[in-house]
Coordinates of C-alpha atoms in Angstrom, one line a residue:
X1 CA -27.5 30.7 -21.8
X2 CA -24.8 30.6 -19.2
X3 CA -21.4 29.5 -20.4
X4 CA -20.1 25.7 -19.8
X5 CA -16.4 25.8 -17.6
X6 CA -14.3 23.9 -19.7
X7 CA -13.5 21.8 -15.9
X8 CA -16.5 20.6 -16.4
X9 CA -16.3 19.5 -20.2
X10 CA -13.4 17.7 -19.5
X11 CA -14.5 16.5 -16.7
X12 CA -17.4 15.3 -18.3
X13 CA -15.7 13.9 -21.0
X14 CA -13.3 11.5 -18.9
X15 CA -15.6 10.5 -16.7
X16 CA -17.6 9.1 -19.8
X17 CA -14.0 7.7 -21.4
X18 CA -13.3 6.0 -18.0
X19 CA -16.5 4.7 -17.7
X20 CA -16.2 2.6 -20.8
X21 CA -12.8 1.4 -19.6
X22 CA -14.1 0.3 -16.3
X23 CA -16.0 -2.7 -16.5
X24 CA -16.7 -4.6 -13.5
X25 CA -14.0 -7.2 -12.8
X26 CA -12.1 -5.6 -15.9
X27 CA -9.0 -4.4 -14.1
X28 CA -8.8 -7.6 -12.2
X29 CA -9.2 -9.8 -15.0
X30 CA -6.6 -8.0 -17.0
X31 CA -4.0 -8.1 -13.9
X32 CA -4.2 -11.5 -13.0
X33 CA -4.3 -13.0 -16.6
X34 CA -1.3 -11.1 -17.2
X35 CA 0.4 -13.0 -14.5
X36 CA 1.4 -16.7 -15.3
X37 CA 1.0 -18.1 -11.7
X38 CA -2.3 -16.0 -11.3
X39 CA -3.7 -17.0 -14.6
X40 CA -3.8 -20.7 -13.0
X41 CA -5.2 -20.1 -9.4
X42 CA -7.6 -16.9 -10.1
X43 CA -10.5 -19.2 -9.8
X44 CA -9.8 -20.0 -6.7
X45 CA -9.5 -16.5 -5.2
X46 CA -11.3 -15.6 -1.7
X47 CA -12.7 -12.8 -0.4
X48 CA -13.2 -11.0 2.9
X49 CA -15.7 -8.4 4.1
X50 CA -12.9 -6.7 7.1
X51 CA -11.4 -8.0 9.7
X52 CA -7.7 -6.7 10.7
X53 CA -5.9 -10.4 10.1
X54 CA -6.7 -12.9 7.7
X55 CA -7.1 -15.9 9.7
X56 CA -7.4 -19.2 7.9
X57 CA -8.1 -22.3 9.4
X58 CA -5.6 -25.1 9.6
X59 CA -6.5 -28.9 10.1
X60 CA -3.3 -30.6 11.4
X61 CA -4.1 -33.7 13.4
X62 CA -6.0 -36.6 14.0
X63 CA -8.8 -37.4 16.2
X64 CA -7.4 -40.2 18.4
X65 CA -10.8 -41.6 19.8
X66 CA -11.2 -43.2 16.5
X67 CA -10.4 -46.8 16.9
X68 CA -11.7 -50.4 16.3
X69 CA -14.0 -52.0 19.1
X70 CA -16.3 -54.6 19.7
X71 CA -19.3 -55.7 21.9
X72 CA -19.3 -53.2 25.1
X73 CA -15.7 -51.9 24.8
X74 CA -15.6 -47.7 26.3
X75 CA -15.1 -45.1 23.8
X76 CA -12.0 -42.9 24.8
X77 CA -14.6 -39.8 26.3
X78 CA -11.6 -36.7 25.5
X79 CA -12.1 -33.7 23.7
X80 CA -9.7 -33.7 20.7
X81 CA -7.9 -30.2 18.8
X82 CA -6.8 -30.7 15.5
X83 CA -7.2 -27.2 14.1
X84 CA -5.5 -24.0 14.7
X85 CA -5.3 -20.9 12.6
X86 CA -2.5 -19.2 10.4
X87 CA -3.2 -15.3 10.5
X88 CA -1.4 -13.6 7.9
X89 CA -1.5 -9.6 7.4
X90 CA -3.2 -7.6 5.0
X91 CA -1.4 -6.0 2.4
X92 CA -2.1 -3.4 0.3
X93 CA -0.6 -2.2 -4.0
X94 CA -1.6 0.8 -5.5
X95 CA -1.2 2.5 -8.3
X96 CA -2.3 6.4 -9.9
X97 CA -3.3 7.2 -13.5
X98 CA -3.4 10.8 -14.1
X99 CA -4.2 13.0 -17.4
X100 CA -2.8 17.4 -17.2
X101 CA -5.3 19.4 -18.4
X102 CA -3.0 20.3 -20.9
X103 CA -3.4 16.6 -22.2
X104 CA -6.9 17.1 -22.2
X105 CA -6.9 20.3 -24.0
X106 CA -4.5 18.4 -26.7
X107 CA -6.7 16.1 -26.8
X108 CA -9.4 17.7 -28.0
X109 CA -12.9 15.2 -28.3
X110 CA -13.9 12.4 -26.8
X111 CA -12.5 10.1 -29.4
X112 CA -8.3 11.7 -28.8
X113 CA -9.4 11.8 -24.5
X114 CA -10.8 8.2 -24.4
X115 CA -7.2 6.9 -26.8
X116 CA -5.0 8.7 -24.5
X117 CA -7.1 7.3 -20.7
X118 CA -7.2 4.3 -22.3
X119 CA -3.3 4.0 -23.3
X120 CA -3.0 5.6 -19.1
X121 CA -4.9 2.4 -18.2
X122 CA -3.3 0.0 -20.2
X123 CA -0.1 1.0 -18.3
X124 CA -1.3 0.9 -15.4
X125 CA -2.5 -2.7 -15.6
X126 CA 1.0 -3.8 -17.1
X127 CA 2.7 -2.1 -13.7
X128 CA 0.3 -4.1 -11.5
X129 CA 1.4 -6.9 -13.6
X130 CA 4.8 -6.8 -13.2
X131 CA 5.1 -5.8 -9.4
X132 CA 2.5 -8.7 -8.0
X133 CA 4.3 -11.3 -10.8
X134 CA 7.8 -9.7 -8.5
X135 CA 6.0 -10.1 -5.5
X136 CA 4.5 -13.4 -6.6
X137 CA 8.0 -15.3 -6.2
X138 CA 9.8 -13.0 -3.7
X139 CA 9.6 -13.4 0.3
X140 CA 7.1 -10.6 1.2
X141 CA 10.4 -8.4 2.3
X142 CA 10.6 -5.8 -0.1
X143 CA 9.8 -2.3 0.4
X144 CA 10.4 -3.0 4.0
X145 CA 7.9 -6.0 3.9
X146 CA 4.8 -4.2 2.4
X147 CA 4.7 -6.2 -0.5
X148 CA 2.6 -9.3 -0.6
X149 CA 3.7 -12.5 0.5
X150 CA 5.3 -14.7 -2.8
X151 CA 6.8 -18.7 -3.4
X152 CA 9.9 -17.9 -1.3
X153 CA 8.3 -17.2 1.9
X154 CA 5.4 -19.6 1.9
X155 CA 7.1 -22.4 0.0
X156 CA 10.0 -23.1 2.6
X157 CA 11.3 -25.8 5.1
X158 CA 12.0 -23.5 8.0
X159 CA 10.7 -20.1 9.3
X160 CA 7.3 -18.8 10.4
X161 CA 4.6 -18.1 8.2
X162 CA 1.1 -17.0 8.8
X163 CA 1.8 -16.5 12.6
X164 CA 2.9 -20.5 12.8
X165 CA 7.2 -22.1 12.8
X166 CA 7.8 -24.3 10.7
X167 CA 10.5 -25.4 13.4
X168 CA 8.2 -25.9 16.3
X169 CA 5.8 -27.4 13.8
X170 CA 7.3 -29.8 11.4
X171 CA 3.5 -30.1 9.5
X172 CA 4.2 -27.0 8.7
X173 CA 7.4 -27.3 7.1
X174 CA 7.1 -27.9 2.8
X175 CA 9.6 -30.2 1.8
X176 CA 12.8 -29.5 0.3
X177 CA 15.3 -31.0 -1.1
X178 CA 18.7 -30.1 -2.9
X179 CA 19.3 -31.3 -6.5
X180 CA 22.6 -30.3 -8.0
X181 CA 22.6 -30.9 -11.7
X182 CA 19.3 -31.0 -13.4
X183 CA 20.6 -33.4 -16.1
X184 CA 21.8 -35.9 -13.8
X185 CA 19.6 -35.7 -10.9
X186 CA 16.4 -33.8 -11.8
X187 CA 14.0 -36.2 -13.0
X188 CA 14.9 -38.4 -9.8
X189 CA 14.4 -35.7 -7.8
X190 CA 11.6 -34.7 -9.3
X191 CA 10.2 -38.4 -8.6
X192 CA 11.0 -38.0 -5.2
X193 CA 9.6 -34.8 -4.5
X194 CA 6.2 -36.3 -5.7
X195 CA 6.2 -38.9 -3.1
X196 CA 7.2 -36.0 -0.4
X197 CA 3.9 -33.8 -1.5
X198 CA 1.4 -36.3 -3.2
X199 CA -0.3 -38.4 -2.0
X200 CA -2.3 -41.8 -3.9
X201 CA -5.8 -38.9 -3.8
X202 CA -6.0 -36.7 -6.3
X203 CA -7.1 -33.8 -5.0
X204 CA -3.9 -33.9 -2.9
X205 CA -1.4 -34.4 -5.8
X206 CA 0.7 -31.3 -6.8
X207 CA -0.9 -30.0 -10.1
X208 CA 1.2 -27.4 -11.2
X209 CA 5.2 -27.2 -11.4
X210 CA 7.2 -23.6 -11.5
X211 CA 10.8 -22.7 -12.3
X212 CA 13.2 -20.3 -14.7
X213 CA 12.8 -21.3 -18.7
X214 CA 16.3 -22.9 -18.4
X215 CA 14.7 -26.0 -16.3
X216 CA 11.6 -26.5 -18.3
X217 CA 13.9 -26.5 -21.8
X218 CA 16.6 -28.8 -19.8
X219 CA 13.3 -31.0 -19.0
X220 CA 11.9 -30.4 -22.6
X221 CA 15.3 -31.9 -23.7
X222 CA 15.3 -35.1 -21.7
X223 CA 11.8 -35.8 -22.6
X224 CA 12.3 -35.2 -25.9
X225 CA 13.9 -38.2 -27.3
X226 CA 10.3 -40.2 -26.5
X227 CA 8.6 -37.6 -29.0
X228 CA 6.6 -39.4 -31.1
X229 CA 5.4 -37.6 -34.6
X230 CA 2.3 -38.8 -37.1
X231 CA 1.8 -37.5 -40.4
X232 CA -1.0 -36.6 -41.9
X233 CA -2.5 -36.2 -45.1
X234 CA -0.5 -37.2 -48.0
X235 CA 3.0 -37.2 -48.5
X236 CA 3.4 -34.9 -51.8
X237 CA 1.2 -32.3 -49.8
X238 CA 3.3 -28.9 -49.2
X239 CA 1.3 -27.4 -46.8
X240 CA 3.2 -30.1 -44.5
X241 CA 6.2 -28.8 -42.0
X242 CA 8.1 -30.5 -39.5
X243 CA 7.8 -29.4 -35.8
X244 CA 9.8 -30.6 -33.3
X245 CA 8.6 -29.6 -29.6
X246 CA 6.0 -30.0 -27.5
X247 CA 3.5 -27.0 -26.6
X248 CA 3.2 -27.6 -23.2
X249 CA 5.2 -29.7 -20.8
X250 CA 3.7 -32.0 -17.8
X251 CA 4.8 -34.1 -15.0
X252 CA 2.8 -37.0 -14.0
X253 CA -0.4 -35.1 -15.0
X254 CA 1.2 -32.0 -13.3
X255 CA 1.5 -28.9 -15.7
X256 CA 5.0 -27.4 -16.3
X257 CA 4.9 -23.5 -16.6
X258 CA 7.8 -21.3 -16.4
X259 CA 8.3 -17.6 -15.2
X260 CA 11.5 -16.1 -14.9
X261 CA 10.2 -14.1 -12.5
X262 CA 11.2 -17.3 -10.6
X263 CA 13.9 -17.8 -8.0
X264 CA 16.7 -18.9 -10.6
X265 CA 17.8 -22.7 -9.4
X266 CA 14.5 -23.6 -7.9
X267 CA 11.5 -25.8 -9.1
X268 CA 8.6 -25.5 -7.3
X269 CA 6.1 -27.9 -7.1
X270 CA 2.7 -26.9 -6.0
X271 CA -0.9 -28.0 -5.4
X272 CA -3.2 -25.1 -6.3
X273 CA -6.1 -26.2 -4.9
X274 CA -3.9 -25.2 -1.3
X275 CA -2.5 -22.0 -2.7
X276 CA -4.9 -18.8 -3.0
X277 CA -5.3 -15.4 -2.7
X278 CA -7.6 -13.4 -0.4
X279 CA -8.4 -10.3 -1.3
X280 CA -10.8 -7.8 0.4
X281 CA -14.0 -7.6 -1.8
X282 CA -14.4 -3.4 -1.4
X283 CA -10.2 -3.2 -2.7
X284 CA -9.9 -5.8 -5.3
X285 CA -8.4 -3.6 -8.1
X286 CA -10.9 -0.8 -7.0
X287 CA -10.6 2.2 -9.1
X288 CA -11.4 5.2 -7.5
X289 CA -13.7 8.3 -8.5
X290 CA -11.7 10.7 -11.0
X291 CA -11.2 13.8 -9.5
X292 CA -9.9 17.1 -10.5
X293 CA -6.6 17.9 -8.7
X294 CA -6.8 20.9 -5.6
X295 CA -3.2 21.8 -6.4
X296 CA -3.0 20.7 -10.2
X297 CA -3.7 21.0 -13.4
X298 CA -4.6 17.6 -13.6
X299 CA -7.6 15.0 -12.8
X300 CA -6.3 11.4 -11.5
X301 CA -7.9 8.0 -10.4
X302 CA -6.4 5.6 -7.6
X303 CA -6.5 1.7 -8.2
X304 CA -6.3 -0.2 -4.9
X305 CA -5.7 -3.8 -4.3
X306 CA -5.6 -5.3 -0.7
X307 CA -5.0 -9.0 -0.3
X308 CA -2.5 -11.2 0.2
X309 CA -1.3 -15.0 -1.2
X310 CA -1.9 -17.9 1.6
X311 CA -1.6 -21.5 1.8
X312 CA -3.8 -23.6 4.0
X313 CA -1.3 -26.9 4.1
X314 CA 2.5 -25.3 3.3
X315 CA 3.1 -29.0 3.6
X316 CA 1.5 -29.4 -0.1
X317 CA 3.9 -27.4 -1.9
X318 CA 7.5 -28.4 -2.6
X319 CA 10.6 -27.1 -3.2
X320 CA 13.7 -28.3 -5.6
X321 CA 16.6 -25.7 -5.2
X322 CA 20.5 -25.5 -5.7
X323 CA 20.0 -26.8 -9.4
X324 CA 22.7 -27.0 -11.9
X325 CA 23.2 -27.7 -15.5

């Protein structure tokens, strides 16, 4: 009986180990879970087959032959263009896991191989998790702008995003406003910035609100003299503790998270039914076949991800910066 190559054992072996570790939508899952902003808007993720831009439809005007009439008044006979198109570029994070075939001769059995792979890919989905949360709340410039687009760049008065200025077209401009200190001003502000980005329909209120832990504990602390506290069971029973703080913080409805991942004086205030991420459905934390290394004692995997974060009405997201104590 011909001899097995030990390549092939091992290769064997972690193909088997990996297997088990890849589940379909696993990865992905993992990632965006891990990622506070993410973990609210994943459902809401799109997909595309190709295409070299990511073109998403914008409706920004009215049509003006709509009006009142009676008997045998004309209809205005004009064509009318309220939509246009915001094309923002692909973008592309990846990311190697790689085992030495000294590792996998440590290793010795499936059992020690699949610990240390899996151990690899736990790693791996922490990095993706902390470079897309980075990316999440920066301006798209880093690593001379390859990194996906974050808060900064699409929640902003001014500049062009998705191909469109915000100067040229004030629609496309979020609304911004400066608040000084937080204690003073903020829940004013905070008023006001409703009015800006909300509207009296639901599904055009903001529903989720962003910033630094130091602004949702300076909230937490002006809300919290109208915490009210009931007791239960009876008064003699031990198993009863005081707890002062509420587990989750809202505005009007609106939930409060915070990441301080975050620019530091901003609040952001954001309708996430207008703020998604499109990702290309063959690169959507695709895991690549393991392979044994040409020039290495080693076998390695790629993850890709290509996508980017868009908004389809920048106008629905504010922003609340220059905050002070």
């Amino acid at each position: 009986m011909p001899a097995v190559s030990t390549t092939r054992v091992y290769g064997d072996v972690l193909s088997s180990t990996m297997d088990a570790i890849e589940k379909a939508g696993e990865m992905l899952n993992q990632v965006l879970d891990g990622i506070p902003l993410f973990a609210k808007i994943k459902e809401r993720m799109k997909t595309r087959s190709g295409g070299s831009l990511i073109r998403i439809p914008l409706e920004y005007g009215v049509n003006a032959t709509v009006k009142s009439f009676e008997h045998y008044d004309q209809f205005t006979m004009q064509p009318t263009t309220p939509f246009t198109s915001a094309l923002y570029n692909w973008k592309a994070v990846g990311g190697v896991c790689m085992i030495s075939g000294m590792e996998m001769r440590a290793n010795n059995g499936p059992e020690e191989l699949f610990d240390l792979w899996a151990g690899r890919y736990k790693n791996l989905v922490h990095s993706f998790q902390s470079a897309l949360n980075t990316m999440f709340h920066s301006d798209g410039s880093g690593n001379s702008s390859k990194d996906l687009l974050g808060l900064a760049a699409i929640v902003k008065a001014s500049g062009t995003l998705g191909g469109i200025s915000a100067t040229d077209n004030t629609w496309w401009a979020s609304p911004a406003d400066t608040v000084g200190s937080f204690v003073t001003y903020g829940t004013a502000k905070l008023r006001s910035m409703w009015c800006s980005v909300g509207s009296n329909i639901p599904d055009l209120q903001p529903d989720l609100l962003m910033s630094v832990s130091t602004w949702y504990n300076a909230y937490e602390t002006i809300i919290q003299p109208y915490e009210q506290f009931t007791r239960t069971g009876k008064a003699s029973d031990s198993s009863q503790i005081g707890d002062v703080g509420f587990r989750g913080l809202a505005f009007k409805g609106a939930e409060w998270i915070w990441d301080d991942a975050t620019t530091a004086a901003t609040i952001y205030m954001l309708n996430t039914r207008r703020l998604f991420m499109v990702a290309h459905k063959d690169a959507m934390m695709k895991m690549s076949p393991k392979r044994e290394m040409d020039d290495q004692d080693a076998w390695a995997t790629k993850v890709i991800h290509q996508a980017e974060l868009v908004t389809d009405h920048r106008r629905a997201h504010g922003l609340l910066n220059g905050i002070t104590a």
